[in-house]
Coordinates of C-alpha atoms and ligand atoms in Angstrom, one line a residue:
M1 CA -68.8 252.4 -109.2
E2 CA -70.8 254.7 -106.2
K3 CA -67.4 253.8 -104.1
I4 CA -65.3 255.2 -106.4
I5 CA -67.2 258.1 -106.5
D6 CA -67.8 258.4 -102.8
E7 CA -64.5 258.2 -101.7
S8 CA -62.8 260.7 -104.7
Q9 CA -65.0 262.9 -102.2
Q10 CA -63.1 262.4 -99.6
G11 CA -60.3 264.6 -100.8
T12 CA -56.5 263.4 -101.1
S13 CA -55.7 262.5 -105.6
L14 CA -53.7 259.6 -103.4
V15 CA -56.5 257.6 -102.5
L16 CA -58.4 258.3 -105.5
E17 CA -55.9 257.1 -107.5
Q18 CA -55.8 253.2 -105.6
K19 CA -59.4 253.6 -105.2
T20 CA -59.2 253.8 -108.7
E21 CA -56.5 251.5 -109.3
N22 CA -58.3 248.3 -107.5
T23 CA -61.8 247.8 -109.0
R24 CA -61.6 244.2 -108.0
K25 CA -63.5 243.4 -104.8
L26 CA -61.8 240.6 -103.0
F27 CA -63.3 238.1 -99.6
I28 CA -61.2 236.9 -97.7
E29 CA -62.4 234.8 -94.5
S30 CA -59.7 232.7 -91.8
Y31 CA -61.0 230.3 -89.8
G32 CA -58.7 228.0 -87.5
C33 CA -55.8 229.7 -85.2
S34 CA -54.2 233.2 -84.6
M35 CA -51.7 232.3 -87.4
N36 CA -54.2 232.0 -90.2
F37 CA -56.4 235.0 -89.2
S38 CA -52.3 237.0 -89.1
D39 CA -51.9 235.5 -92.6
S40 CA -54.4 236.3 -94.2
E41 CA -53.8 240.3 -93.7
I42 CA -50.3 239.6 -95.4
V43 CA -52.2 237.2 -98.4
A44 CA -54.5 241.1 -98.0
A45 CA -51.3 243.0 -98.9
I46 CA -49.7 240.8 -101.7
L47 CA -53.4 241.6 -103.0
L48 CA -53.8 244.9 -102.6
K49 CA -50.7 245.7 -105.0
E50 CA -52.2 243.3 -107.6
G51 CA -55.5 246.0 -107.5
Y52 CA -58.0 244.2 -105.4
N53 CA -59.7 246.1 -102.0
T54 CA -61.9 243.9 -100.2
T55 CA -65.3 244.0 -99.1
Q56 CA -66.9 242.4 -96.5
N57 CA -69.9 241.2 -98.7
L58 CA -69.4 238.0 -100.8
E59 CA -72.2 238.8 -102.9
D60 CA -70.0 241.5 -104.9
A61 CA -66.5 239.8 -104.2
D62 CA -64.4 238.9 -107.6
L63 CA -62.7 236.4 -105.9
V64 CA -62.7 234.9 -102.8
L65 CA -60.3 233.0 -100.3
V66 CA -61.0 230.5 -97.7
N67 CA -58.2 230.2 -95.7
T68 CA -58.8 227.1 -93.7
C69 CA -57.6 224.8 -90.8
S70 CA -57.3 221.2 -90.1
I71 CA -56.8 220.4 -87.1
R72 CA -60.0 219.0 -86.4
D73 CA -62.0 217.2 -88.5
K74 CA -65.4 219.3 -87.8
A75 CA -62.5 222.1 -88.6
E76 CA -62.6 221.4 -92.4
Q77 CA -66.2 220.0 -92.2
T78 CA -66.8 224.0 -91.6
V79 CA -64.8 225.1 -94.5
R80 CA -66.6 222.2 -97.0
K81 CA -70.3 223.8 -95.1
R82 CA -68.7 227.4 -96.5
L83 CA -67.7 226.0 -100.4
E84 CA -71.3 225.5 -100.3
K85 CA -72.7 228.3 -99.8
Y86 CA -70.0 230.1 -101.8
N87 CA -71.5 227.5 -104.5
A88 CA -74.8 229.1 -104.1
V89 CA -73.5 232.8 -104.6
K90 CA -71.5 231.4 -107.9
R91 CA -74.4 230.3 -109.8
I92 CA -75.5 234.6 -109.3
N93 CA -72.4 235.6 -109.9
P94 CA -70.2 232.9 -112.2
K95 CA -67.4 235.0 -112.6
M96 CA -66.6 235.5 -109.5
K97 CA -63.7 232.8 -107.9
V98 CA -63.4 230.8 -105.4
G99 CA -59.5 229.9 -103.8
V100 CA -58.3 227.8 -100.6
L101 CA -55.8 228.9 -98.8
G102 CA -54.0 227.3 -95.4
C103 CA -53.4 223.8 -94.5
M104 CA -56.5 222.4 -95.4
A105 CA -55.1 223.6 -99.1
E106 CA -51.3 221.5 -97.8
R107 CA -53.0 218.8 -96.6
L108 CA -55.9 217.9 -99.4
K109 CA -53.9 219.3 -102.6
S110 CA -55.0 218.5 -106.1
K111 CA -57.6 216.5 -104.5
L112 CA -59.5 219.4 -103.3
L113 CA -59.4 221.0 -106.8
E114 CA -61.1 216.8 -107.9
E115 CA -63.4 217.0 -104.5
E116 CA -64.7 221.1 -104.7
K117 CA -65.8 221.7 -108.2
I118 CA -66.0 225.1 -107.2
V119 CA -62.6 225.8 -106.2
D120 CA -60.4 227.0 -109.1
L121 CA -56.9 228.4 -106.7
V122 CA -55.3 225.5 -104.2
V123 CA -52.5 227.4 -102.1
G124 CA -50.0 226.3 -98.6
P125 CA -49.4 228.8 -96.4
D126 CA -45.7 229.1 -98.2
A127 CA -46.7 229.8 -101.5
Y128 CA -48.8 233.6 -100.9
K129 CA -46.3 235.4 -102.9
D130 CA -46.9 233.1 -105.8
L131 CA -50.5 234.3 -105.4
P132 CA -50.1 237.1 -108.7
N133 CA -48.8 234.5 -110.8
L134 CA -52.0 231.8 -109.8
L135 CA -54.5 233.7 -110.3
S136 CA -53.5 234.8 -113.9
E137 CA -53.5 231.3 -114.6
V138 CA -57.5 231.2 -113.4
E139 CA -57.2 234.0 -115.4
D140 CA -56.2 232.2 -118.8
G141 CA -59.6 229.8 -117.3
R142 CA -57.3 227.4 -115.6
D143 CA -57.1 225.9 -112.1
A144 CA -53.7 226.9 -110.1
I145 CA -52.1 225.2 -106.7
N146 CA -48.8 226.1 -105.4
V147 CA -48.2 224.1 -102.0
L148 CA -45.2 223.7 -101.8
L149 CA -43.4 224.8 -98.4
S150 CA -40.0 227.0 -98.1
K151 CA -37.1 226.5 -95.7
D152 CA -37.0 230.4 -94.8
E153 CA -40.5 232.2 -96.3
T154 CA -41.9 234.4 -93.4
Y155 CA -43.3 237.3 -95.1
G156 CA -41.1 239.6 -92.7
D157 CA -40.6 242.2 -96.1
I158 CA -44.6 242.1 -96.4
S159 CA -46.4 245.0 -94.4
P160 CA -49.4 243.1 -93.3
V161 CA -53.1 245.1 -94.3
R162 CA -55.2 244.5 -91.0
L163 CA -58.4 243.2 -91.7
N164 CA -61.5 243.7 -89.1
S165 CA -59.2 245.5 -87.2
N166 CA -60.0 247.6 -84.0
G167 CA -57.3 249.7 -84.2
V168 CA -55.8 248.6 -81.3
S169 CA -54.4 245.6 -81.2
A170 CA -52.1 243.6 -84.2
F171 CA -51.5 240.0 -84.6
V172 CA -47.2 240.2 -85.4
S173 CA -46.1 236.9 -86.8
I174 CA -42.7 235.7 -85.8
T175 CA -42.0 232.1 -86.4
R176 CA -43.9 229.7 -88.8
G177 CA -44.0 226.1 -89.1
C178 CA -43.5 223.4 -85.6
D179 CA -41.4 221.1 -85.8
N180 CA -41.8 218.6 -82.5
M181 CA -43.8 216.1 -83.9
C182 CA -47.4 215.7 -81.5
T183 CA -48.3 213.2 -82.3
F184 CA -52.1 213.8 -82.6
C185 CA -50.9 217.0 -84.6
V186 CA -51.5 218.0 -88.3
V187 CA -49.2 221.2 -88.2
P188 CA -45.9 219.9 -88.9
F189 CA -47.6 218.3 -91.9
T190 CA -49.3 221.5 -93.0
R191 CA -47.0 224.5 -92.8
G192 CA -43.6 222.9 -92.3
R193 CA -40.5 223.3 -90.7
E194 CA -39.7 225.9 -88.0
R195 CA -37.8 229.3 -89.0
S196 CA -37.9 232.6 -87.8
R197 CA -38.0 236.1 -88.5
D198 CA -35.4 238.5 -89.0
P199 CA -35.8 240.6 -85.2
Q200 CA -35.1 244.1 -87.2
S201 CA -38.2 243.5 -89.3
I202 CA -40.4 242.6 -85.7
L203 CA -39.2 245.5 -84.6
E204 CA -39.6 247.4 -87.8
E205 CA -43.8 245.9 -87.4
V206 CA -43.6 247.6 -84.1
N207 CA -42.8 250.7 -84.6
D208 CA -45.0 251.1 -87.4
L209 CA -48.3 249.7 -85.4
W210 CA -47.1 252.4 -82.7
S211 CA -47.0 255.0 -85.1
K212 CA -50.5 253.7 -86.1
G213 CA -52.1 254.0 -82.8
Y214 CA -51.8 250.2 -81.9
K215 CA -51.6 250.2 -78.2
E216 CA -50.9 246.4 -78.0
I217 CA -49.4 243.6 -80.7
T218 CA -49.2 239.5 -80.1
L219 CA -46.4 237.9 -81.2
L220 CA -47.0 234.9 -83.3
G221 CA -46.0 230.9 -83.8
Q222 CA -46.5 227.5 -83.3
N223 CA -44.7 227.1 -80.8
V224 CA -42.9 230.8 -79.5
D225 CA -40.9 230.1 -77.2
S226 CA -38.3 228.4 -79.9
Y227 CA -37.9 231.5 -81.8
L228 CA -34.3 231.2 -82.6
W229 CA -33.0 234.1 -85.7
Y230 CA -29.5 233.5 -86.1
G231 CA -29.5 234.9 -89.8
G232 CA -32.1 232.9 -91.4
G233 CA -32.9 229.6 -92.4
L234 CA -34.2 226.4 -91.1
K235 CA -34.2 226.0 -87.0
K236 CA -32.5 222.3 -87.0
D237 CA -29.6 223.9 -89.1
F238 CA -28.5 226.3 -86.4
E239 CA -25.8 223.5 -85.1
K240 CA -24.1 224.1 -88.8
A241 CA -24.8 227.9 -88.3
S242 CA -20.8 229.4 -88.1
D243 CA -19.8 230.6 -84.5
I244 CA -20.3 234.0 -84.9
Q245 CA -23.6 233.2 -85.7
K246 CA -24.2 230.8 -83.1
A247 CA -22.7 234.4 -81.1
T248 CA -25.1 237.0 -82.5
A249 CA -28.2 234.6 -82.8
V250 CA -31.2 236.2 -80.8
N251 CA -33.5 233.9 -78.8
F252 CA -37.2 235.1 -77.9
A253 CA -36.7 235.7 -74.3
H254 CA -34.1 238.5 -76.2
L255 CA -36.3 239.3 -78.8
L256 CA -39.4 239.7 -75.8
E257 CA -37.2 242.4 -74.1
L258 CA -36.3 243.8 -77.7
C259 CA -39.6 244.5 -78.3
A260 CA -40.7 245.5 -74.6
K261 CA -37.7 248.3 -74.7
T262 CA -38.6 249.4 -78.1
Q263 CA -41.7 250.2 -77.3
P264 CA -42.4 251.0 -73.7
K265 CA -45.7 251.7 -73.9
M266 CA -47.2 249.0 -76.5
R267 CA -48.8 246.5 -74.5
I268 CA -47.1 243.5 -75.4
R269 CA -48.5 239.1 -75.6
F270 CA -47.0 236.1 -77.4
S271 CA -49.0 233.1 -78.2
T272 CA -48.2 229.8 -78.5
S273 CA -45.8 228.9 -75.4
N274 CA -44.8 224.8 -75.6
P275 CA -43.7 223.7 -72.2
Q276 CA -40.6 222.1 -73.1
D277 CA -38.9 225.4 -74.5
L278 CA -40.1 228.4 -71.8
T279 CA -37.3 229.1 -69.8
L280 CA -36.8 230.9 -66.8
D281 CA -35.0 234.0 -69.1
V282 CA -38.3 234.2 -70.3
I283 CA -40.5 234.2 -67.0
E284 CA -37.3 236.9 -65.6
T285 CA -38.5 238.8 -69.0
M286 CA -41.9 238.9 -68.0
A287 CA -41.3 240.3 -64.8
K288 CA -38.5 242.4 -65.8
Y289 CA -40.9 244.9 -68.6
K290 CA -44.1 245.7 -67.0
N291 CA -45.1 246.1 -70.4
I292 CA -45.2 242.9 -71.2
C293 CA -48.2 241.3 -70.4
D294 CA -49.3 239.2 -67.4
H295 CA -50.5 235.6 -69.3
I296 CA -49.2 232.3 -70.6
H297 CA -51.2 230.2 -72.7
L298 CA -49.2 226.7 -71.7
P299 CA -51.0 223.8 -73.7
V300 CA -50.4 220.5 -71.7
Q301 CA -52.9 218.0 -73.6
S302 CA -53.9 215.5 -70.4
G303 CA -52.0 214.7 -67.1
S304 CA -51.2 211.5 -67.8
N305 CA -47.4 211.1 -68.6
R306 CA -47.9 207.8 -70.4
I307 CA -50.5 209.2 -72.5
L308 CA -47.9 213.0 -72.5
M309 CA -45.1 209.9 -73.9
E310 CA -47.6 208.6 -76.2
M311 CA -47.7 211.8 -77.5
N312 CA -44.5 213.0 -77.9
R313 CA -44.4 215.8 -75.5
L314 CA -41.7 216.4 -74.7
H315 CA -42.1 217.1 -70.8
T316 CA -43.0 214.5 -67.9
R317 CA -46.3 216.0 -65.6
E318 CA -43.6 216.7 -62.3
E319 CA -41.2 219.1 -65.2
Y320 CA -45.1 221.0 -65.8
F321 CA -45.0 221.4 -62.5
E322 CA -42.2 222.6 -61.7
L323 CA -42.6 225.4 -64.4
I324 CA -45.9 226.1 -62.8
D325 CA -44.3 226.5 -59.5
N326 CA -41.5 228.8 -61.3
I327 CA -44.4 230.8 -62.9
R328 CA -45.8 231.8 -59.7
R329 CA -42.5 231.9 -57.9
I330 CA -41.5 234.8 -60.6
L331 CA -44.3 236.2 -61.6
P332 CA -47.5 236.0 -58.6
T333 CA -50.4 237.2 -60.6
C334 CA -49.4 235.9 -64.1
A335 CA -52.6 234.3 -65.7
I336 CA -51.6 230.5 -67.3
S337 CA -54.2 229.3 -69.5
H338 CA -54.1 225.8 -71.5
D339 CA -55.4 223.5 -74.1
I340 CA -56.2 219.6 -72.9
I341 CA -57.6 217.0 -75.1
A342 CA -60.2 214.1 -73.9
G343 CA -60.0 210.7 -76.0
F344 CA -56.2 210.3 -77.1
P345 CA -56.1 207.1 -78.3
T346 CA -55.0 204.4 -74.8
E347 CA -56.7 207.5 -72.5
T348 CA -58.0 204.8 -69.8
E349 CA -60.2 206.5 -66.4
Q350 CA -56.9 206.9 -64.6
D351 CA -55.3 209.4 -67.4
H352 CA -58.4 210.8 -67.7
Q353 CA -57.9 211.6 -64.1
D354 CA -54.7 212.9 -64.1
T355 CA -55.9 215.3 -65.6
L356 CA -58.0 216.1 -63.8
S357 CA -55.5 217.1 -60.6
L358 CA -53.4 218.5 -62.4
M359 CA -56.1 221.1 -63.2
E360 CA -56.7 220.6 -59.3
Y361 CA -52.9 221.9 -59.1
V362 CA -52.0 224.7 -61.5
K363 CA -56.2 226.0 -61.5
Y364 CA -56.2 227.8 -64.9
S365 CA -57.6 230.7 -66.1
F366 CA -59.0 229.4 -68.5
G367 CA -58.7 227.3 -71.8
Y368 CA -59.1 225.8 -74.7
M369 CA -60.7 221.5 -74.3
F370 CA -61.0 219.0 -77.5
T371 CA -62.1 215.4 -77.8
Y372 CA -59.2 214.1 -80.1
S373 CA -59.8 214.2 -83.8
E374 CA -57.4 211.5 -85.5
R375 CA -55.6 213.3 -88.3
P376 CA -55.0 211.3 -91.1
G377 CA -51.2 210.7 -91.7
T378 CA -50.1 212.5 -88.2
L379 CA -48.2 209.4 -86.3
A380 CA -51.2 208.7 -83.4
A381 CA -53.4 207.7 -87.0
R382 CA -50.7 205.4 -88.3
K383 CA -49.3 203.3 -85.1
M384 CA -52.8 203.9 -82.8
V385 CA -56.0 202.6 -83.0
D386 CA -58.8 205.2 -82.3
D387 CA -60.0 203.5 -79.5
V388 CA -61.5 205.7 -77.3
P389 CA -65.5 205.5 -78.1
E390 CA -67.1 209.1 -78.5
E391 CA -69.7 209.5 -75.9
V392 CA -66.2 208.7 -73.8
K393 CA -64.7 211.4 -75.5
K394 CA -67.9 213.8 -75.0
R395 CA -68.4 212.6 -71.4
R396 CA -64.5 213.1 -70.0
L397 CA -64.6 217.0 -72.3
D398 CA -67.3 217.2 -70.0
D399 CA -65.4 216.9 -67.1
I400 CA -62.9 218.9 -68.2
V401 CA -64.8 221.9 -69.1
Q402 CA -67.0 221.2 -65.7
L403 CA -63.5 221.7 -63.6
Q404 CA -62.2 224.3 -65.6
R405 CA -65.6 227.1 -64.8
Q406 CA -65.0 226.0 -62.1
H407 CA -61.9 227.3 -61.9
S408 CA -62.3 230.2 -64.3
E409 CA -64.4 231.6 -61.2
I410 CA -62.4 231.4 -58.9
R411 CA -59.8 233.6 -60.3
T412 CA -62.0 235.7 -62.0
R413 CA -63.3 236.5 -57.8
A414 CA -60.0 237.2 -57.4
Y415 CA -60.5 240.1 -58.5
L416 CA -63.8 241.2 -57.4
N417 CA -62.6 244.8 -55.2
S418 CA -59.6 245.1 -56.4
T419 CA -58.5 247.8 -59.1
V420 CA -57.0 246.7 -62.7
E421 CA -55.9 247.7 -66.0
V422 CA -57.6 247.7 -69.0
L423 CA -57.2 248.5 -73.0
I424 CA -60.4 249.6 -74.5
E425 CA -61.0 247.6 -77.6
R426 CA -64.6 247.6 -78.6
E427 CA -68.2 248.7 -77.5
S428 CA -69.7 245.5 -75.5
K429 CA -71.5 243.1 -77.5
K430 CA -74.2 243.6 -74.6
S431 CA -74.3 247.3 -74.0
K432 CA -73.3 250.3 -76.3
H433 CA -73.0 252.4 -73.2
E434 CA -70.3 250.3 -72.6
W435 CA -67.0 249.7 -73.2
S436 CA -65.0 246.3 -73.4
G437 CA -61.5 245.5 -73.2
R438 CA -59.2 243.5 -71.1
T439 CA -56.0 243.1 -68.1
S440 CA -53.2 242.2 -68.6
Q441 CA -54.3 238.6 -67.3
N442 CA -56.3 238.8 -70.3
T443 CA -60.0 239.2 -68.1
V444 CA -62.3 240.8 -70.7
T445 CA -63.5 243.8 -68.0
V446 CA -66.8 245.8 -69.3
F447 CA -67.8 249.1 -67.8
P448 CA -70.0 252.3 -68.1
K449 CA -68.4 254.2 -71.1
E450 CA -68.0 257.3 -69.9
H451 CA -65.7 260.4 -71.4
Y452 CA -63.2 257.5 -71.8
K453 CA -62.3 256.4 -75.7
I454 CA -61.0 253.1 -78.1
G455 CA -57.3 252.8 -77.4
D456 CA -57.7 254.3 -74.1
L457 CA -56.1 252.8 -70.9
V458 CA -57.9 252.5 -67.3
N459 CA -58.0 251.7 -63.9
V460 CA -61.3 250.0 -63.7
K461 CA -62.6 249.3 -60.0
V462 CA -64.2 245.8 -59.9
T463 CA -67.7 245.4 -58.6
D464 CA -69.6 242.5 -60.0
C465 CA -68.5 239.0 -62.0
T466 CA -70.1 236.7 -64.3
S467 CA -67.0 233.4 -64.4
A468 CA -65.2 234.7 -66.9
T469 CA -65.4 238.7 -67.2
L470 CA -65.6 241.8 -65.0
I471 CA -67.6 244.2 -64.6
G472 CA -66.5 246.9 -62.6
E473 CA -66.2 251.1 -63.0
A474 CA -63.7 253.4 -64.4
I475 CA -62.2 255.8 -62.2
D476 CA -59.3 257.3 -64.4
Y477 CA -56.4 256.5 -66.7
A478 CA -53.9 254.2 -66.4
L479 CA -50.4 256.2 -66.4
D480 CA -47.6 254.4 -66.9
Ligands
LIG501 N1 -48.8 225.4 -80.5 C1 -49.8 225.3 -81.5 C2 -50.8 224.2 -81.5 C3 -51.8 224.0 -82.5 S1 -53.4 223.6 -82.2 C4 -50.8 227.0 -81.5 O1 -50.1 227.5 -81.4 O2 -51.6 227.2 -81.1 C5 -54.2 223.6 -81.1 C6 -54.8 222.9 -80.2 O3 -55.6 222.4 -81.1 C7 -53.1 222.4 -79.5 O4 -52.4 222.5 -78.5 C8 -54.5 221.0 -78.8 O5 -54.3 220.8 -77.8 C9 -55.5 220.7 -80.0 N2 -55.8 220.0 -81.3 C10 -54.5 219.6 -82.6 N3 -54.5 218.8 -82.4 C11 -55.5 217.9 -82.1 C12 -56.1 216.6 -82.5 N4 -55.9 215.8 -83.3 N5 -57.3 216.6 -81.2 C13 -57.5 217.2 -81.1 N6 -57.1 218.5 -80.4 C14 -55.8 218.7 -81.1
LIG502 FE1 -49.2 220.6 -83.5 FE2 -47.5 220.0 -81.2 FE3 -46.5 222.0 -83.3 S1 -49.5 220.6 -80.9 S2 -48.2 222.8 -83.9 S3 -46.9 219.6 -83.5 S4 -46.4 221.8 -80.7

């Protein structure tokens, strides 16, 4: 009630109208990949229309939603711990309802309702538009579930409510699902088949973000380079499309160009690229437009050809090197990052050495490194034995992490004494007198605030660094 009075005092009747209607409070939190964070913004938009405003305070919530990740067992365990916490809060506030969204909802389905008594609502990644109906079932005292996967849902018609936003950078989702079937990965099962979003709605979102003051977007998909719009429908049905549809189809290079041209001052990032789909066209488009950032996240998973094959990654080590060489030739200053898995079934010491030597070749700027976690239902779980002992997986992961640390340091030090362009995103965590932002290559940079402000693009002279962060002084505004 207090909040409503405060906001009405601020003025416009529009604000008053919306807030007085929206009396219910939603606490929503997300785990896992960027796509989950982006999906939660879609969910918040759907529920805003149903009378929910978001709150940062779990204790205040009428509805608690957790957007979950199934990628590794540890991710699921983290969510189960959060459910225990919600349980404790529910003891104080028994009217609070709890829903599980995202990949765990899709993977476990009604089992979640049986195993976790606190859960009232289970909703898979393609069923968020059904939330209003599901919530009314819950209000009537029934558990509710919808885990149907869709052939065409992209939420392209929903304008996300930006959550925890710095007002500078935003995610724009461009594809959903994945058709790749890497043998270790649960995503194709939890997020369904791949489909792309209408480029028109993507461009509208980009324009809208620019008009609201955003300066950077990240185009998101499990596999962005596989983006293909031919009027809607699954990627795998493209062959059945008409000649006109085929002739007017928009691929990722084309979409990237459209975005770069539509808002020439908006910084554009994208993630994730699968090596098998990243084409020369995309690399050349990046070279053509200054506002497309100089960074490619290019997960490799392993440096061994035998393991790559077992993983159903559709390229060899040699083809990966060729791609790296092309990137370096066309985009000499481009940062490249990776995902690597240590201890996939049957991985030998020699396979592990192949991973380390691949890393030596590329000298990645940074990366995300994991031990293999068997996921129920995946091909690897069904056909292979998880036979690398846990301590061996951990030791190999440690080798990979150590080597990456050395490479990150080399890459970061190379910027010493140079001038880099930084988009200011927030106050530095270490000092309230300093700003923090990122370079085009995605390297975090901190420097004294002076008269600059969040959202400014500034030239920073690099005077010092840690293994992953640049330290410097702003020289002036970077004007294009
Ligand atoms: N294309 C996706 C990749 C999804 S998962 C994207 O957009 O990010 C992110 C990373 O998690 C993968 O690249 C892989 O390195 C890791 N991963 C996936 N399944 C895993 C498993 N079963 N065990 C360990 N790591 C896994
Ligand atoms: Fe997973 Fe491979 Fe797709 S890692 S998300 S199945 S590209």
